[in-house]
Amino acid sequence: MIISHDVAGSGPAVVLLHSSVCDRRMWDAQWQPLIDAGYRVVRCDFRGFGDTPLADGPYSDTGDVLALLDHLGIGTAALVGASHGGRIALTAAALRPEAVTRLALLGAGIPGHRPSDTLRAFGGREDELIEAGEIDAAVELNVESWLGPEADEQTRAHVRRMQRHAFDVQMEAKFGSDREDVDLGRITAPTLALAGAHDFQDFRDIAATLPTLLPDARHQELPWAGHLPSLERPAETTALLLAFLGESAPAAQ
């Protein structure tokens, strides 16, 4: 199965990978500016998010993304990943380093990360609410936990809709994404690791550590941001992404 996706524009390919709090709609504000800047832009929904149905057997999100690129005939692409999408971007870049031209990571997870007590406590509370059937409360927990102080009510409502849809779909899930063991040392793509000063410490530490793990990575902390800067300050985040992607312009695929 090819996961649900949008593709538009022409030029070097840029693939947008969403957070597990959201779906591909989280990139609405970045979509047209990237197209207008001369990129062929792809955004997709992982299984159980947005318009992509649940899996009927074992699968991996990374495998789905790489299969989508093959389906679209994209040989090389820059990957932009938020949170879970950032972990998928890192995994894809390790599995197929020749295919990834640049990595822009926003509050990214990382393969093999062991969550802190604080992050485990959040996950435990979320599980408790879901098991009790208090889905609205679980949604609000996510909205309050993942958005920084500058997110307005419109942004909070947008995240609320995406998270609620994901919970509603995933209540019937029988399979989860496989987590690949990868060697991050195989990654060659220049990397920008962004983190929000108001995010969980786990994601701030991951972003700060990536320059020690990758050959060409730099870290930038955003003092105003929580976990989802592309939604909290869309224009500023878009400008950061365009500046980073514009540092190198590979041939169109």
mmCIF file with all atom_site columns, C-alpha atoms in Angstrom, residues 11-142:
data_model
loop_
_atom_site.group_PDB
_atom_site.id
_atom_site.type_symbol
_atom_site.label_atom_id
_atom_site.label_alt_id
_atom_site.label_comp_id
_atom_site.label_asym_id
_atom_site.label_entity_id
_atom_site.label_seq_id
_atom_site.pdbx_PDB_ins_code
_atom_site.Cartn_x
_atom_site.Cartn_y
_atom_site.Cartn_z
_atom_site.occupancy
_atom_site.B_iso_or_equiv
_atom_site.pdbx_formal_charge
_atom_site.auth_seq_id
_atom_site.auth_comp_id
_atom_site.auth_asym_id
_atom_site.auth_atom_id
_atom_site.pdbx_PDB_model_num
ATOM 1   C CA . GLY A 1 11  ? 12.524  21.147 -8.698 1.00 0.00 ? 11  GLY A CA 1
ATOM 2   C CA . PRO A 1 12  ? 14.536  19.421 -5.952 1.00 0.00 ? 12  PRO A CA 1
ATOM 3   C CA . ALA A 1 13  ? 12.318  17.198 -3.812 1.00 0.00 ? 13  ALA A CA 1
ATOM 4   C CA . VAL A 1 14  ? 11.444  18.073 -0.208 1.00 0.00 ? 14  VAL A CA 1
ATOM 5   C CA . VAL A 1 15  ? 9.501   15.548 1.872  1.00 0.00 ? 15  VAL A CA 1
ATOM 6   C CA . LEU A 1 16  ? 7.586   16.682 4.973  1.00 0.00 ? 16  LEU A CA 1
ATOM 7   C CA . LEU A 1 17  ? 7.138   14.078 7.739  1.00 0.00 ? 17  LEU A CA 1
ATOM 8   C CA . HIS A 1 18  ? 4.666   14.832 10.493 1.00 0.00 ? 18  HIS A CA 1
ATOM 9   C CA . SER A 1 19  ? 4.650   14.485 14.263 1.00 0.00 ? 19  SER A CA 1
ATOM 10  C CA . SER A 1 20  ? 2.615   11.702 15.870 1.00 0.00 ? 20  SER A CA 1
ATOM 11  C CA . VAL A 1 21  ? 0.473   14.406 17.480 1.00 0.00 ? 21  VAL A CA 1
ATOM 12  C CA . CYS A 1 22  ? -0.574  15.594 14.029 1.00 0.00 ? 22  CYS A CA 1
ATOM 13  C CA . ASP A 1 23  ? -0.861  14.470 10.413 1.00 0.00 ? 23  ASP A CA 1
ATOM 14  C CA . ARG A 1 24  ? 0.254   15.923 7.096  1.00 0.00 ? 24  ARG A CA 1
ATOM 15  C CA . ARG A 1 25  ? -1.984  18.957 7.641  1.00 0.00 ? 25  ARG A CA 1
ATOM 16  C CA . MET A 1 26  ? 0.565   20.253 10.156 1.00 0.00 ? 26  MET A CA 1
ATOM 17  C CA . TRP A 1 27  ? 2.587   21.476 7.162  1.00 0.00 ? 27  TRP A CA 1
ATOM 18  C CA . ASP A 1 28  ? -0.198  23.649 5.685  1.00 0.00 ? 28  ASP A CA 1
ATOM 19  C CA . ALA A 1 29  ? 1.726   26.861 6.334  1.00 0.00 ? 29  ALA A CA 1
ATOM 20  C CA . GLN A 1 30  ? 4.958   25.551 4.782  1.00 0.00 ? 30  GLN A CA 1
ATOM 21  C CA . TRP A 1 31  ? 3.376   23.846 1.755  1.00 0.00 ? 31  TRP A CA 1
ATOM 22  C CA . GLN A 1 32  ? 2.903   26.743 -0.674 1.00 0.00 ? 32  GLN A CA 1
ATOM 23  C CA . PRO A 1 33  ? 6.036   28.703 0.306  1.00 0.00 ? 33  PRO A CA 1
ATOM 24  C CA . LEU A 1 34  ? 8.187   25.651 -0.426 1.00 0.00 ? 34  LEU A CA 1
ATOM 25  C CA . ILE A 1 35  ? 6.465   25.147 -3.782 1.00 0.00 ? 35  ILE A CA 1
ATOM 26  C CA . ASP A 1 36  ? 6.876   28.838 -4.605 1.00 0.00 ? 36  ASP A CA 1
ATOM 27  C CA . ALA A 1 37  ? 10.580  28.600 -3.716 1.00 0.00 ? 37  ALA A CA 1
ATOM 28  C CA . GLY A 1 38  ? 11.082  26.052 -6.483 1.00 0.00 ? 38  GLY A CA 1
ATOM 29  C CA . TYR A 1 39  ? 10.772  22.686 -4.768 1.00 0.00 ? 39  TYR A CA 1
ATOM 30  C CA . ARG A 1 40  ? 8.801   19.564 -5.577 1.00 0.00 ? 40  ARG A CA 1
ATOM 31  C CA . VAL A 1 41  ? 7.072   19.100 -2.226 1.00 0.00 ? 41  VAL A CA 1
ATOM 32  C CA . VAL A 1 42  ? 5.699   15.853 -0.831 1.00 0.00 ? 42  VAL A CA 1
ATOM 33  C CA . ARG A 1 43  ? 3.810   15.386 2.418  1.00 0.00 ? 43  ARG A CA 1
ATOM 34  C CA . CYS A 1 44  ? 2.319   12.129 3.628  1.00 0.00 ? 44  CYS A CA 1
ATOM 35  C CA . ASP A 1 45  ? 0.264   10.575 6.419  1.00 0.00 ? 45  ASP A CA 1
ATOM 36  C CA . PHE A 1 46  ? 1.759   7.684  8.361  1.00 0.00 ? 46  PHE A CA 1
ATOM 37  C CA . ARG A 1 47  ? -0.498  4.675  8.907  1.00 0.00 ? 47  ARG A CA 1
ATOM 38  C CA . GLY A 1 48  ? -3.323  5.460  11.301 1.00 0.00 ? 48  GLY A CA 1
ATOM 39  C CA . PHE A 1 49  ? -3.023  9.213  10.714 1.00 0.00 ? 49  PHE A CA 1
ATOM 40  C CA . GLY A 1 50  ? -4.918  11.558 8.431  1.00 0.00 ? 50  GLY A CA 1
ATOM 41  C CA . ASP A 1 51  ? -6.140  9.699  5.351  1.00 0.00 ? 51  ASP A CA 1
ATOM 42  C CA . THR A 1 52  ? -3.917  6.620  5.654  1.00 0.00 ? 52  THR A CA 1
ATOM 43  C CA . PRO A 1 53  ? -5.741  3.607  7.128  1.00 0.00 ? 53  PRO A CA 1
ATOM 44  C CA . LEU A 1 54  ? -4.397  1.297  9.773  1.00 0.00 ? 54  LEU A CA 1
ATOM 45  C CA . ALA A 1 55  ? -2.044  -1.488 8.768  1.00 0.00 ? 55  ALA A CA 1
ATOM 46  C CA . ASP A 1 56  ? -3.342  -5.033 8.363  1.00 0.00 ? 56  ASP A CA 1
ATOM 47  C CA . GLY A 1 57  ? 0.047   -6.530 9.165  1.00 0.00 ? 57  GLY A CA 1
ATOM 48  C CA . PRO A 1 58  ? 3.570   -5.647 10.333 1.00 0.00 ? 58  PRO A CA 1
ATOM 49  C CA . TYR A 1 59  ? 5.063   -2.551 8.708  1.00 0.00 ? 59  TYR A CA 1
ATOM 50  C CA . SER A 1 60  ? 7.520   0.279  9.235  1.00 0.00 ? 60  SER A CA 1
ATOM 51  C CA . ASP A 1 61  ? 6.896   3.984  8.750  1.00 0.00 ? 61  ASP A CA 1
ATOM 52  C CA . THR A 1 62  ? 10.373  4.341  7.285  1.00 0.00 ? 62  THR A CA 1
ATOM 53  C CA . GLY A 1 63  ? 9.705   1.592  4.786  1.00 0.00 ? 63  GLY A CA 1
ATOM 54  C CA . ASP A 1 64  ? 6.456   3.308  3.818  1.00 0.00 ? 64  ASP A CA 1
ATOM 55  C CA . VAL A 1 65  ? 8.239   6.620  3.210  1.00 0.00 ? 65  VAL A CA 1
ATOM 56  C CA . LEU A 1 66  ? 10.975  5.027  1.112  1.00 0.00 ? 66  LEU A CA 1
ATOM 57  C CA . ALA A 1 67  ? 8.346   3.097  -0.866 1.00 0.00 ? 67  ALA A CA 1
ATOM 58  C CA . LEU A 1 68  ? 6.498   6.368  -1.502 1.00 0.00 ? 68  LEU A CA 1
ATOM 59  C CA . LEU A 1 69  ? 9.663   7.999  -2.861 1.00 0.00 ? 69  LEU A CA 1
ATOM 60  C CA . ASP A 1 70  ? 10.205  5.030  -5.159 1.00 0.00 ? 70  ASP A CA 1
ATOM 61  C CA . HIS A 1 71  ? 6.561   5.200  -6.271 1.00 0.00 ? 71  HIS A CA 1
ATOM 62  C CA . LEU A 1 72  ? 6.957   8.889  -7.139 1.00 0.00 ? 72  LEU A CA 1
ATOM 63  C CA . GLY A 1 73  ? 10.243  8.307  -8.939 1.00 0.00 ? 73  GLY A CA 1
ATOM 64  C CA . ILE A 1 74  ? 12.174  10.495 -6.499 1.00 0.00 ? 74  ILE A CA 1
ATOM 65  C CA . GLY A 1 75  ? 15.806  9.435  -6.373 1.00 0.00 ? 75  GLY A CA 1
ATOM 66  C CA . THR A 1 76  ? 17.033  12.050 -3.922 1.00 0.00 ? 76  THR A CA 1
ATOM 67  C CA . ALA A 1 77  ? 15.212  14.334 -1.504 1.00 0.00 ? 77  ALA A CA 1
ATOM 68  C CA . ALA A 1 78  ? 15.630  16.606 1.478  1.00 0.00 ? 78  ALA A CA 1
ATOM 69  C CA . LEU A 1 79  ? 13.674  15.317 4.471  1.00 0.00 ? 79  LEU A CA 1
ATOM 70  C CA . VAL A 1 80  ? 11.970  17.647 6.944  1.00 0.00 ? 80  VAL A CA 1
ATOM 71  C CA . GLY A 1 81  ? 10.747  15.780 10.007 1.00 0.00 ? 81  GLY A CA 1
ATOM 72  C CA . ALA A 1 82  ? 8.955   16.852 13.187 1.00 0.00 ? 82  ALA A CA 1
ATOM 73  C CA . SER A 1 83  ? 9.136   14.694 16.330 1.00 0.00 ? 83  SER A CA 1
ATOM 74  C CA . HIS A 1 84  ? 8.252   11.129 15.246 1.00 0.00 ? 84  HIS A CA 1
ATOM 75  C CA . GLY A 1 85  ? 8.712   12.296 11.661 1.00 0.00 ? 85  GLY A CA 1
ATOM 76  C CA . GLY A 1 86  ? 12.207  13.415 12.596 1.00 0.00 ? 86  GLY A CA 1
ATOM 77  C CA . ARG A 1 87  ? 13.045  9.944  13.876 1.00 0.00 ? 87  ARG A CA 1
ATOM 78  C CA . ILE A 1 88  ? 11.732  8.489  10.621 1.00 0.00 ? 88  ILE A CA 1
ATOM 79  C CA . ALA A 1 89  ? 13.839  10.983 8.643  1.00 0.00 ? 89  ALA A CA 1
ATOM 80  C CA . LEU A 1 90  ? 16.977  9.983  10.564 1.00 0.00 ? 90  LEU A CA 1
ATOM 81  C CA . THR A 1 91  ? 16.227  6.298  10.052 1.00 0.00 ? 91  THR A CA 1
ATOM 82  C CA . ALA A 1 92  ? 15.635  6.775  6.319  1.00 0.00 ? 92  ALA A CA 1
ATOM 83  C CA . ALA A 1 93  ? 18.880  8.731  6.005  1.00 0.00 ? 93  ALA A CA 1
ATOM 84  C CA . ALA A 1 94  ? 20.776  5.935  7.745  1.00 0.00 ? 94  ALA A CA 1
ATOM 85  C CA . LEU A 1 95  ? 19.192  3.176  5.665  1.00 0.00 ? 95  LEU A CA 1
ATOM 86  C CA . ARG A 1 96  ? 19.527  4.991  2.331  1.00 0.00 ? 96  ARG A CA 1
ATOM 87  C CA . PRO A 1 97  ? 22.149  7.728  2.795  1.00 0.00 ? 97  PRO A CA 1
ATOM 88  C CA . GLU A 1 98  ? 22.645  8.264  -0.923 1.00 0.00 ? 98  GLU A CA 1
ATOM 89  C CA . ALA A 1 99  ? 18.973  9.261  -1.291 1.00 0.00 ? 99  ALA A CA 1
ATOM 90  C CA . VAL A 1 100 ? 18.860  12.003 1.375  1.00 0.00 ? 100 VAL A CA 1
ATOM 91  C CA . THR A 1 101 ? 20.358  15.367 0.429  1.00 0.00 ? 101 THR A CA 1
ATOM 92  C CA . ARG A 1 102 ? 19.553  17.315 3.597  1.00 0.00 ? 102 ARG A CA 1
ATOM 93  C CA . LEU A 1 103 ? 17.864  16.744 6.945  1.00 0.00 ? 103 LEU A CA 1
ATOM 94  C CA . ALA A 1 104 ? 15.862  19.411 8.782  1.00 0.00 ? 104 ALA A CA 1
ATOM 95  C CA . LEU A 1 105 ? 14.698  18.104 12.154 1.00 0.00 ? 105 LEU A CA 1
ATOM 96  C CA . LEU A 1 106 ? 12.220  19.849 14.459 1.00 0.00 ? 106 LEU A CA 1
ATOM 97  C CA . GLY A 1 107 ? 12.016  18.429 17.973 1.00 0.00 ? 107 GLY A CA 1
ATOM 98  C CA . ALA A 1 108 ? 13.070  15.100 16.496 1.00 0.00 ? 108 ALA A CA 1
ATOM 99  C CA . GLY A 1 109 ? 13.025  11.747 18.148 1.00 0.00 ? 109 GLY A CA 1
ATOM 100 C CA . ILE A 1 110 ? 15.990  9.471  17.590 1.00 0.00 ? 110 ILE A CA 1
ATOM 101 C CA . PRO A 1 111 ? 16.213  5.689  17.101 1.00 0.00 ? 111 PRO A CA 1
ATOM 102 C CA . GLY A 1 112 ? 16.937  3.889  20.363 1.00 0.00 ? 112 GLY A CA 1
ATOM 103 C CA . HIS A 1 113 ? 16.128  6.822  22.652 1.00 0.00 ? 113 HIS A CA 1
ATOM 104 C CA . ARG A 1 114 ? 15.199  5.852  26.220 1.00 0.00 ? 114 ARG A CA 1
ATOM 105 C CA . PRO A 1 115 ? 12.603  8.332  27.508 1.00 0.00 ? 115 PRO A CA 1
ATOM 106 C CA . SER A 1 116 ? 13.185  10.313 30.663 1.00 0.00 ? 116 SER A CA 1
ATOM 107 C CA . ASP A 1 117 ? 11.028  9.851  33.731 1.00 0.00 ? 117 ASP A CA 1
ATOM 108 C CA . THR A 1 118 ? 9.141   13.009 32.765 1.00 0.00 ? 118 THR A CA 1
ATOM 109 C CA . LEU A 1 119 ? 8.360   11.771 29.272 1.00 0.00 ? 119 LEU A CA 1
ATOM 110 C CA . ARG A 1 120 ? 7.401   8.324  30.597 1.00 0.00 ? 120 ARG A CA 1
ATOM 111 C CA . ALA A 1 121 ? 5.059   9.990  33.082 1.00 0.00 ? 121 ALA A CA 1
ATOM 112 C CA . PHE A 1 122 ? 3.376   11.855 30.239 1.00 0.00 ? 122 PHE A CA 1
ATOM 113 C CA . GLY A 1 123 ? 2.946   8.621  28.289 1.00 0.00 ? 123 GLY A CA 1
ATOM 114 C CA . GLY A 1 124 ? 1.578   6.844  31.334 1.00 0.00 ? 124 GLY A CA 1
ATOM 115 C CA . ARG A 1 125 ? -1.000  9.555  31.956 1.00 0.00 ? 125 ARG A CA 1
ATOM 116 C CA . GLU A 1 126 ? -2.044  9.496  28.294 1.00 0.00 ? 126 GLU A CA 1
ATOM 117 C CA . ASP A 1 127 ? -2.481  5.714  28.450 1.00 0.00 ? 127 ASP A CA 1
ATOM 118 C CA . GLU A 1 128 ? -4.551  5.986  31.617 1.00 0.00 ? 128 GLU A CA 1
ATOM 119 C CA . LEU A 1 129 ? -6.923  8.488  30.043 1.00 0.00 ? 129 LEU A CA 1
ATOM 120 C CA . ILE A 1 130 ? -7.343  6.447  26.874 1.00 0.00 ? 130 ILE A CA 1
ATOM 121 C CA . GLU A 1 131 ? -7.942  3.218  28.781 1.00 0.00 ? 131 GLU A CA 1
ATOM 122 C CA . ALA A 1 132 ? -10.584 5.043  30.853 1.00 0.00 ? 132 ALA A CA 1
ATOM 123 C CA . GLY A 1 133 ? -12.306 6.205  27.687 1.00 0.00 ? 133 GLY A CA 1
ATOM 124 C CA . GLU A 1 134 ? -11.501 9.848  28.438 1.00 0.00 ? 134 GLU A CA 1
ATOM 125 C CA . ILE A 1 135 ? -10.392 10.623 24.901 1.00 0.00 ? 135 ILE A CA 1
ATOM 126 C CA . ASP A 1 136 ? -11.158 14.337 25.056 1.00 0.00 ? 136 ASP A CA 1
ATOM 127 C CA . ALA A 1 137 ? -8.975  14.629 28.148 1.00 0.00 ? 137 ALA A CA 1
ATOM 128 C CA . ALA A 1 138 ? -6.173  12.725 26.403 1.00 0.00 ? 138 ALA A CA 1
ATOM 129 C CA . VAL A 1 139 ? -6.424  15.125 23.479 1.00 0.00 ? 139 VAL A CA 1
ATOM 130 C CA . GLU A 1 140 ? -6.189  18.125 25.804 1.00 0.00 ? 140 GLU A CA 1
ATOM 131 C CA . LEU A 1 141 ? -3.192  16.590 27.566 1.00 0.00 ? 141 LEU A CA 1
ATOM 132 C CA . ASN A 1 142 ? -1.402  16.417 24.227 1.00 0.00 ? 142 ASN A CA 1
#
